[in-house]
Coordinates of C-alpha atoms and ligand atoms in Angstrom, one line a residue:
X501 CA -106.1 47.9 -59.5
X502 CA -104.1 47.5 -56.7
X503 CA -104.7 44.8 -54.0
X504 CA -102.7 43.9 -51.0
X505 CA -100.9 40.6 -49.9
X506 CA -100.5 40.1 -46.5
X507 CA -97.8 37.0 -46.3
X508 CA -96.8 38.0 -49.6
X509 CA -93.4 37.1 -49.4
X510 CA -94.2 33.8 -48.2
X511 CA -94.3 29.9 -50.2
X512 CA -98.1 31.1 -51.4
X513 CA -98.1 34.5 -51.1
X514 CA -95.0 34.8 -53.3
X515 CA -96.5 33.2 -56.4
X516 CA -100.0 34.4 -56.0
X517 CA -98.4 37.8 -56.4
X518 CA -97.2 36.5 -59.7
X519 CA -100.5 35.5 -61.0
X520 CA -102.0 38.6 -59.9
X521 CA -99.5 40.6 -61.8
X522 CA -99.6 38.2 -65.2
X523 CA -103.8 39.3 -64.4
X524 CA -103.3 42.9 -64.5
X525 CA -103.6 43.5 -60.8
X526 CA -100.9 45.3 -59.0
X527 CA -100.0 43.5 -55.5
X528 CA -98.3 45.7 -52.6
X529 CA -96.8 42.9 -50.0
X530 CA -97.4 43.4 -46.7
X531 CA -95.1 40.9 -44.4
X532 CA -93.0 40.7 -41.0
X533 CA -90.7 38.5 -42.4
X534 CA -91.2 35.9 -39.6
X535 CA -90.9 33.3 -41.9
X536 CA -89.6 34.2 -45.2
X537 CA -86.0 36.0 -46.7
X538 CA -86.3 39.6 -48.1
X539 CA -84.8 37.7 -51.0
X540 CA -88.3 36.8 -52.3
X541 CA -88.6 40.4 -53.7
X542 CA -85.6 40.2 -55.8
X543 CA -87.0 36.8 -56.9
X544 CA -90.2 38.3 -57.7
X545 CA -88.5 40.9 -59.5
X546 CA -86.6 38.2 -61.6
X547 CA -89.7 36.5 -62.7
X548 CA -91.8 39.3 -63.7
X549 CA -89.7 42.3 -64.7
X550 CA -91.0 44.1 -62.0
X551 CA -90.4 45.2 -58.4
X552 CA -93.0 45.0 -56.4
X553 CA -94.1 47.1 -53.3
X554 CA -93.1 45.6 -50.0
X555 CA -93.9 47.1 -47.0
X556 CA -92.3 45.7 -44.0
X557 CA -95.4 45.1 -41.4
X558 CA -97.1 42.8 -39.2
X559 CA -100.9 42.6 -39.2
X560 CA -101.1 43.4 -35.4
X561 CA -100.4 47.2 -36.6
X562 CA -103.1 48.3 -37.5
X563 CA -101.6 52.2 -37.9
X564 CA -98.9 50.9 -39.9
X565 CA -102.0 49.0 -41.9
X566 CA -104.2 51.2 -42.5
X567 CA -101.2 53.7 -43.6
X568 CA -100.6 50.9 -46.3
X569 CA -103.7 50.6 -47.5
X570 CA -104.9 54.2 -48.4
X571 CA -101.5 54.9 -49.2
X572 CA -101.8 52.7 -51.8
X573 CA -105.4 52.9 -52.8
X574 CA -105.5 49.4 -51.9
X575 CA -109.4 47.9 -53.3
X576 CA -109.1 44.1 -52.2
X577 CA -107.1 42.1 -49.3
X578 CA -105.2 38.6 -50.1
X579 CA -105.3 37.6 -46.6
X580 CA -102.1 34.7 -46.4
X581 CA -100.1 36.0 -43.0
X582 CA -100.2 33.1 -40.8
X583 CA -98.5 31.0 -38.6
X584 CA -99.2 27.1 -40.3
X585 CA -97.4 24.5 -38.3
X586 CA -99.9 21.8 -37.4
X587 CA -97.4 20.3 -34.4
X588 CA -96.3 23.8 -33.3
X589 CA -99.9 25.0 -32.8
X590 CA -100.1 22.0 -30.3
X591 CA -97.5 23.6 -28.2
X592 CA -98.3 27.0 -28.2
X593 CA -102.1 27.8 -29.2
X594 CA -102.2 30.9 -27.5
X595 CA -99.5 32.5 -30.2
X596 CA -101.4 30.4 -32.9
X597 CA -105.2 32.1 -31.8
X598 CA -103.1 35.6 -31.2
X599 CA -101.6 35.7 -34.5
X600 CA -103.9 33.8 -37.0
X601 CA -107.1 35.0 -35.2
X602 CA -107.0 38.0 -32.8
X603 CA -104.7 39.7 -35.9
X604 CA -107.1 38.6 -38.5
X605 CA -110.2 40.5 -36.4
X606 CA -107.5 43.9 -36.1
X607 CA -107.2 43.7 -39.5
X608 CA -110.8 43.2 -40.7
X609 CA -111.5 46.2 -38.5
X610 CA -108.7 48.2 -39.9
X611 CA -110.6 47.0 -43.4
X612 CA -113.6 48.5 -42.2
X613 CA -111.9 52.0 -40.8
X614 CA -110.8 52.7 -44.9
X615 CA -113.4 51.2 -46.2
X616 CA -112.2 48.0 -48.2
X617 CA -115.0 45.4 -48.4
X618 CA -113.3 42.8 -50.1
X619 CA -111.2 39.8 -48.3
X620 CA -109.6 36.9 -50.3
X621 CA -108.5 34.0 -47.0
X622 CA -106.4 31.4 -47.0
X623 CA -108.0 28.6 -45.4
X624 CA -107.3 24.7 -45.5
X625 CA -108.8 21.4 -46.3
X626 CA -108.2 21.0 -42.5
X627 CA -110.9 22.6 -41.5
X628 CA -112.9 19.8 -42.7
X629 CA -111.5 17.3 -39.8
X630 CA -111.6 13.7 -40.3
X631 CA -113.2 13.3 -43.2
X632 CA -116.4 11.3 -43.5
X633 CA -116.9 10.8 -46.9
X634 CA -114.7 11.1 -50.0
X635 CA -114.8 13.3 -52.3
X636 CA -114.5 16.6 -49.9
X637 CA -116.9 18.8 -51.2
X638 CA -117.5 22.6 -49.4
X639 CA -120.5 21.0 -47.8
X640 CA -118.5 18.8 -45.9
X641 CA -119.6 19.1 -41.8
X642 CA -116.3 21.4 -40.7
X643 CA -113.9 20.6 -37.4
X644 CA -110.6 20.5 -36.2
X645 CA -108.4 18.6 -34.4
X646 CA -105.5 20.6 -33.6
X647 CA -105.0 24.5 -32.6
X648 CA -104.3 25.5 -35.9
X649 CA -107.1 23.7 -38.1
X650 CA -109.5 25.8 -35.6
X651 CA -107.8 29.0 -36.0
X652 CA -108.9 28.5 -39.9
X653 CA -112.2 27.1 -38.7
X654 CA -112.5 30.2 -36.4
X655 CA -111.5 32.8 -38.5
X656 CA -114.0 31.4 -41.5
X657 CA -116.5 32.0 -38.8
X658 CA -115.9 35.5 -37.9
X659 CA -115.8 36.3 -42.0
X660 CA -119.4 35.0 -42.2
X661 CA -120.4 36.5 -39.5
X662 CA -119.0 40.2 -40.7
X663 CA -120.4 39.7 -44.1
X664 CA -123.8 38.8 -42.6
X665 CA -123.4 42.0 -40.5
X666 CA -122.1 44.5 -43.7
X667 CA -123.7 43.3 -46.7
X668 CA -121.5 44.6 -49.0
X669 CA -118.8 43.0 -47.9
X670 CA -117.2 40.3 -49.6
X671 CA -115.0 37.4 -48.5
X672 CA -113.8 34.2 -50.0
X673 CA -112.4 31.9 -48.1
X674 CA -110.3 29.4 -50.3
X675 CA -110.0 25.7 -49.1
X676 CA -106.4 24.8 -49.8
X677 CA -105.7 20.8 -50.2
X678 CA -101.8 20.1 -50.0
X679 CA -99.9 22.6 -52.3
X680 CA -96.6 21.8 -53.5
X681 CA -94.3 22.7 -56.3
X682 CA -92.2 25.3 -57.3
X683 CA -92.5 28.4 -60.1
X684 CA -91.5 26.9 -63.4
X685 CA -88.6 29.1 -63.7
X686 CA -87.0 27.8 -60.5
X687 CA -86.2 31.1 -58.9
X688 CA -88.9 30.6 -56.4
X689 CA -90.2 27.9 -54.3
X690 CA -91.0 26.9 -50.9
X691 CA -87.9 26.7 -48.0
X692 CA -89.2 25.8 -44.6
X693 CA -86.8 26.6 -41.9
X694 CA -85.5 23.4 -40.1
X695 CA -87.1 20.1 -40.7
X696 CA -89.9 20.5 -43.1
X697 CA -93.0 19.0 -41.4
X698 CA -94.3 18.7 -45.0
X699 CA -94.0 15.5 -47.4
X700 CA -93.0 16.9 -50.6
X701 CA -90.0 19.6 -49.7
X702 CA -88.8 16.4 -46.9
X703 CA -88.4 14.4 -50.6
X704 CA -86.8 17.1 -52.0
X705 CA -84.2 17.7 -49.5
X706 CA -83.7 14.1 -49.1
X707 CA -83.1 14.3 -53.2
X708 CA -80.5 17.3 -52.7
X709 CA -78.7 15.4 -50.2
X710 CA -79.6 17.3 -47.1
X711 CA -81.4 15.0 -45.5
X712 CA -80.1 11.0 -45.3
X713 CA -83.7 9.5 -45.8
X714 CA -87.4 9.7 -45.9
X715 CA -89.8 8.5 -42.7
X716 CA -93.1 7.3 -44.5
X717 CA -95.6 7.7 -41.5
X718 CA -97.5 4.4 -41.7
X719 CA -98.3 1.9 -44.5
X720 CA -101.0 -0.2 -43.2
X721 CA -103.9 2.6 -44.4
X722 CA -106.6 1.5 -46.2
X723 CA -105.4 2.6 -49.2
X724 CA -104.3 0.9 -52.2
X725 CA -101.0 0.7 -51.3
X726 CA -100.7 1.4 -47.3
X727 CA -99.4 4.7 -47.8
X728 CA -101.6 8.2 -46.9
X729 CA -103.2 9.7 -50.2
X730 CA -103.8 13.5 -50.2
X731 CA -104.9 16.1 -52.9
X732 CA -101.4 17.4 -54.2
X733 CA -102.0 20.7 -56.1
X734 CA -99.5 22.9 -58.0
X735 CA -98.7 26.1 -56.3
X736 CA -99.3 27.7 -60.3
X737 CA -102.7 26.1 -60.0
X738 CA -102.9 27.3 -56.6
X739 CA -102.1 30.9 -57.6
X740 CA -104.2 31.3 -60.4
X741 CA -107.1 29.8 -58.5
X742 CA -106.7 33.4 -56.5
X743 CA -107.1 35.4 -59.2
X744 CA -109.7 33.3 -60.6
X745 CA -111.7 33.5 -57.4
X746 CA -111.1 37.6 -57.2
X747 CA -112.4 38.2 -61.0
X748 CA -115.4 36.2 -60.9
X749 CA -116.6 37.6 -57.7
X750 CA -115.5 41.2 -57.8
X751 CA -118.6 42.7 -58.1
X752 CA -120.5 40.0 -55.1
X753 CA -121.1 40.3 -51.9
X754 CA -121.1 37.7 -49.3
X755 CA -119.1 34.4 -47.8
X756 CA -118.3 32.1 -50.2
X757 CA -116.0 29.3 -49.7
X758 CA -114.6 27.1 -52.1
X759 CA -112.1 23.8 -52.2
X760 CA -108.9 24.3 -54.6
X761 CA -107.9 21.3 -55.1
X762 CA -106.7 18.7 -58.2
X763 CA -109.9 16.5 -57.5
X764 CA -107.2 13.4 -57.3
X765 CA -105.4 11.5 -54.7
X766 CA -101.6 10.7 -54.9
X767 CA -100.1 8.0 -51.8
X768 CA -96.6 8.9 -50.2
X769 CA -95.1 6.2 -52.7
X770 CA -96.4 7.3 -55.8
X771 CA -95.0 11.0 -54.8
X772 CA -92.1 9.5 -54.0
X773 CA -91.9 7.6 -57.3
X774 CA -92.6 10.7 -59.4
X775 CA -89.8 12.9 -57.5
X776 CA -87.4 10.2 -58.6
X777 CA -88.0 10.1 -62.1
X778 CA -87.9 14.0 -61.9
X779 CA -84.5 13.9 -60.0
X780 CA -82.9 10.8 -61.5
X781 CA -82.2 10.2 -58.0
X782 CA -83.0 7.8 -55.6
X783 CA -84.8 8.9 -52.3
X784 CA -84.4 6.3 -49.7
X785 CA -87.1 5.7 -47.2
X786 CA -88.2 4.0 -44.1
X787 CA -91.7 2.6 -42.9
X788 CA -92.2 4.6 -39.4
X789 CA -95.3 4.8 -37.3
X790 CA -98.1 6.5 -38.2
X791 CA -97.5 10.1 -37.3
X792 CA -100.2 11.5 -35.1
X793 CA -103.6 13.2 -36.2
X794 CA -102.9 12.1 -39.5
X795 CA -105.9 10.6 -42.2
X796 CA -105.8 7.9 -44.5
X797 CA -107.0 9.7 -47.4
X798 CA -108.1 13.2 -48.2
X799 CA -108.9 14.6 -51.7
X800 CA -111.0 17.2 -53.2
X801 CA -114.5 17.5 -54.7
X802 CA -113.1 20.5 -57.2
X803 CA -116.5 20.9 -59.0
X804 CA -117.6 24.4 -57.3
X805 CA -115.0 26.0 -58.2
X806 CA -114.9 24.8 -61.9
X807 CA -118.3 25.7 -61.9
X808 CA -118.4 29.1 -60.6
X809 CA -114.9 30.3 -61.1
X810 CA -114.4 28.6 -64.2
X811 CA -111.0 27.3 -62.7
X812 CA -109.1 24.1 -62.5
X813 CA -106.4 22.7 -62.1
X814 CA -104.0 22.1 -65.1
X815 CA -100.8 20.5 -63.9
X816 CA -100.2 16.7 -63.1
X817 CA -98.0 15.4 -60.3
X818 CA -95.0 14.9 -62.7
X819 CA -95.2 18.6 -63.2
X820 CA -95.6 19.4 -59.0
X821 CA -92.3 17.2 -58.5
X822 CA -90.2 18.4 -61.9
X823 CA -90.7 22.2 -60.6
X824 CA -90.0 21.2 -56.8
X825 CA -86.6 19.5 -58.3
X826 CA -86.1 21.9 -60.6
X827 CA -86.2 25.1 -57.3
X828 CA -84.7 22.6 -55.0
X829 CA -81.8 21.4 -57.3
X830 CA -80.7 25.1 -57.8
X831 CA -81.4 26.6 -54.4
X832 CA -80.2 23.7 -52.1
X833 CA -80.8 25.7 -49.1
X834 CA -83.2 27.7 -50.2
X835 CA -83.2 31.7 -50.6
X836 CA -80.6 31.9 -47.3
Ligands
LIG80 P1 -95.6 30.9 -45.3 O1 -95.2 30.8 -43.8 O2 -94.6 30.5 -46.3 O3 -96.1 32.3 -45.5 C1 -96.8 33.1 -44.5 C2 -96.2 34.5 -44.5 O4 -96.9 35.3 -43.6 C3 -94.7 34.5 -44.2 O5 -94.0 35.3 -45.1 C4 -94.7 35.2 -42.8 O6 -93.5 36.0 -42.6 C5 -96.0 36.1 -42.9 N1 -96.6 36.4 -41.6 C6 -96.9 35.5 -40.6 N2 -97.5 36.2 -39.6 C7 -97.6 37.5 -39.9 C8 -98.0 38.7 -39.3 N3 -98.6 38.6 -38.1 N4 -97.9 39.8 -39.9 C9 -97.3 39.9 -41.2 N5 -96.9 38.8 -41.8 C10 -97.0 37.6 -41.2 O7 -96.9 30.0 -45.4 P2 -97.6 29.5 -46.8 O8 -97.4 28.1 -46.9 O9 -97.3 30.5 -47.8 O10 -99.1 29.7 -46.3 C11 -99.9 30.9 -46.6 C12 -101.3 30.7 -46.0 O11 -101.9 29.6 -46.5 C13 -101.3 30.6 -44.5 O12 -102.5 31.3 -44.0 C14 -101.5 29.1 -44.3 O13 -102.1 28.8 -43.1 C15 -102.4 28.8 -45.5 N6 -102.3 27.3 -45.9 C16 -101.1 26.8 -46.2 C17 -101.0 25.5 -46.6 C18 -99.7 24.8 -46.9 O14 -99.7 23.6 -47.0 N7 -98.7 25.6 -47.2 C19 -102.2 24.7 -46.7 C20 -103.4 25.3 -46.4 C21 -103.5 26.6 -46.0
LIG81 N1 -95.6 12.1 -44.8 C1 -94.6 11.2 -44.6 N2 -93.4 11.6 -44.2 C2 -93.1 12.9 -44.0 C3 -94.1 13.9 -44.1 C4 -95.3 13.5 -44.5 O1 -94.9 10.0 -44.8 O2 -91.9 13.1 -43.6 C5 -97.0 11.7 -45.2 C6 -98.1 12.1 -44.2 O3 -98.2 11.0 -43.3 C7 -99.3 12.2 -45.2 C8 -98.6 12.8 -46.4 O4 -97.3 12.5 -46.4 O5 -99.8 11.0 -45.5 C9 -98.8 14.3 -46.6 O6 -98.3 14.9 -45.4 P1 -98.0 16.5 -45.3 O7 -97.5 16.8 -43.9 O8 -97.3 17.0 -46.5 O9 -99.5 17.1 -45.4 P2 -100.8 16.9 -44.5 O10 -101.8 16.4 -45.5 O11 -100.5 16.1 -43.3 O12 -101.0 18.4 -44.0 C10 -101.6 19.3 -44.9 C11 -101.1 20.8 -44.5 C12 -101.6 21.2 -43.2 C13 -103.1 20.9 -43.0 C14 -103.4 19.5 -43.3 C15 -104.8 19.1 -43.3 O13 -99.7 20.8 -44.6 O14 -101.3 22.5 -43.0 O15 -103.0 19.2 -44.7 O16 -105.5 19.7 -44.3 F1 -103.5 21.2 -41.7

């Protein structure tokens, strides 16, 4: 069977594509590149013996799309193209809606023209807003408080509605807490360009001697140690969450959404901690403000999705930071 992966050469994309291939299911990448090296084929190829389909392609084109797709026989979508940075979506919402929304809705019609009924969607924890009670589970009230929290809120919306509209569609919308982590082999991982936004590839590059030191955005939380505690998953975890979500619902119809998530809350300091017995090296920090928008404390309620996809989460923080040292140590500067 052969599915395709829009972002597919991105941070998820890229190893989703490996789980789907260690499952049996073929993935044909569909990506413009606007955030990720052609290099991730080759990675890819690396990995898994295997040299996967790419098709260079932005979702806005739908001719170019729907070419793809019966080209390929293509039977389900794993929906990752985005754009995903929080502050950024601040600044220019209007690119943010354009390409994370109004592309979505092109492409679910373009879905609809050759006739695939099945969607796979990467949402976020974020679209569960400031949380008001702990564990998240998928009943959660849902919000936003930036652009791109409601581009995920937004597009979740317009999945429901379709599948209430066709009812033989089917689309999952996955719930991502804070991936992190690299592929064990340490031929892939994630690179953002310029100053990672992000806590755990900031520690790495602080590790690798790119960066001089850490800013840890507040530590007077009400948290056990002043630090913010989030839901750290494994991108392997992540991956195979995909895959686990696709199998056991193949044959269903309907909008389903479900948290992926580890279930357990790490602080910035015990993150830290953990990269530095992974490294042997010591990653200097700072106490800074809080940084804007953020939470205290966010972690999931994984039950649903151990119920119902028969899916959890395997690896343990130690793991997360040995594979991010492990991709950051030999790619320094990532796939460039
Ligand atoms: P990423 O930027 O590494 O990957 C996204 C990929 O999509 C990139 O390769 C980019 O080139 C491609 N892309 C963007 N717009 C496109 C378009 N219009 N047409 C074709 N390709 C396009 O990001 P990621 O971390 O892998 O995130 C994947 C998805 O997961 C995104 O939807 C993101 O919002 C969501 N998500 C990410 C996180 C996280 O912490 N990384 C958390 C929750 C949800
Ligand atoms: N942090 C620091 N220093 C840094 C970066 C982060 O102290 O340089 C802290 C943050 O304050 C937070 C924790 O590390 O306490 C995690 O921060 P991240 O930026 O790695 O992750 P967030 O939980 O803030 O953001 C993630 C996703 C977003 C998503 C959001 C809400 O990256 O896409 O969860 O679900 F919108």
């Amino acid at each position: 069977m052969k599915v395709l992966v829009t972002g597919g050469m991105g941070y998820i994309g890229s190893h989703t594509c490996i789980a789907l291939h260690e499952a049996g299911i073929t993935p044909v990448i569909y990506d413009n590149l606007s955030n990720s090296s052609i290099r991730v084929l080759d990675q890819l190829e690396k990995i898994t013996q295997q040299r996967f389909d790419f098709v260079e392609g932005d979702i806005n084109d739908s001719a170019k799309l729907a070419k793809t797709m019966v080209e390929h026989s293509i039977e389900a979508v794993f929906h990752f193209a985005a754009l995903k940075a929080v502050g950024e979506s601040a600044e220019q919402p209007l690119r943010y809606y354009q390409n994370n929304v109004s592309a979505t809705t092109t492409m679910l019609l373009t879905m609809a023209e050759v006739g695939i009924k099945a969607i796979i969607f990467s949402s976020s924890a974020t679209v569960y807003g400031d949380p008001k009670y702990l564990p998240i589970d998928e009943t959660h009230p849902i919000s936003s408080t930036n652009p791109y929290g409601w581009t995920k809120v937004m597009v979740e919306q317009i999945l429901e509605d379709n599948c209430k509209a066709n009812q033989d569609n089917l689309a999952i919308a996955l719930r991502y807490f804070n991936p992190v982590g690299a592929h064990p082999s340490g031929l892939l991982g994630e690179s953002p360009n310029g100053i990672p936004n992000n806590l755990m590839p900031f520690i790495a590059q602080t590790a690798v001697g790119r960066r001089e030191f850490i800013n840890i955005f507040g530590n007077d939380y009400d948290t056990a140690d002043g630090t913010g505690v989030r839901d750290y998953i494994h991108i392997m975890d992540l991956a195979t969450g995909h895959v686990a979500a696709f199998l056991a619902h193949q044959k269903d119809a309907g909008f389903l959404a479900y948290n992926l998530g580890t279930g357990e809350g790490y602080s910035v300091l015990e993150v830290i901690n953990a990269f530095e017995k992974s490294s042997n090296k010591q990653v200097p920090y700072k106490f800074a403000p809080r940084r804007a928008g953020d939470i205290a404390c966010n972690y999931a309620d994984a039950s649903l999705a151990k119920q119902k996809l028969n899916w959890t989460a395997t690896l343990d923080l130690q793991a997360m930071t040995d594979d991010s040292w492990n991709w950051q140590s030999k790619y320094p500067n990532g796939l460039e």
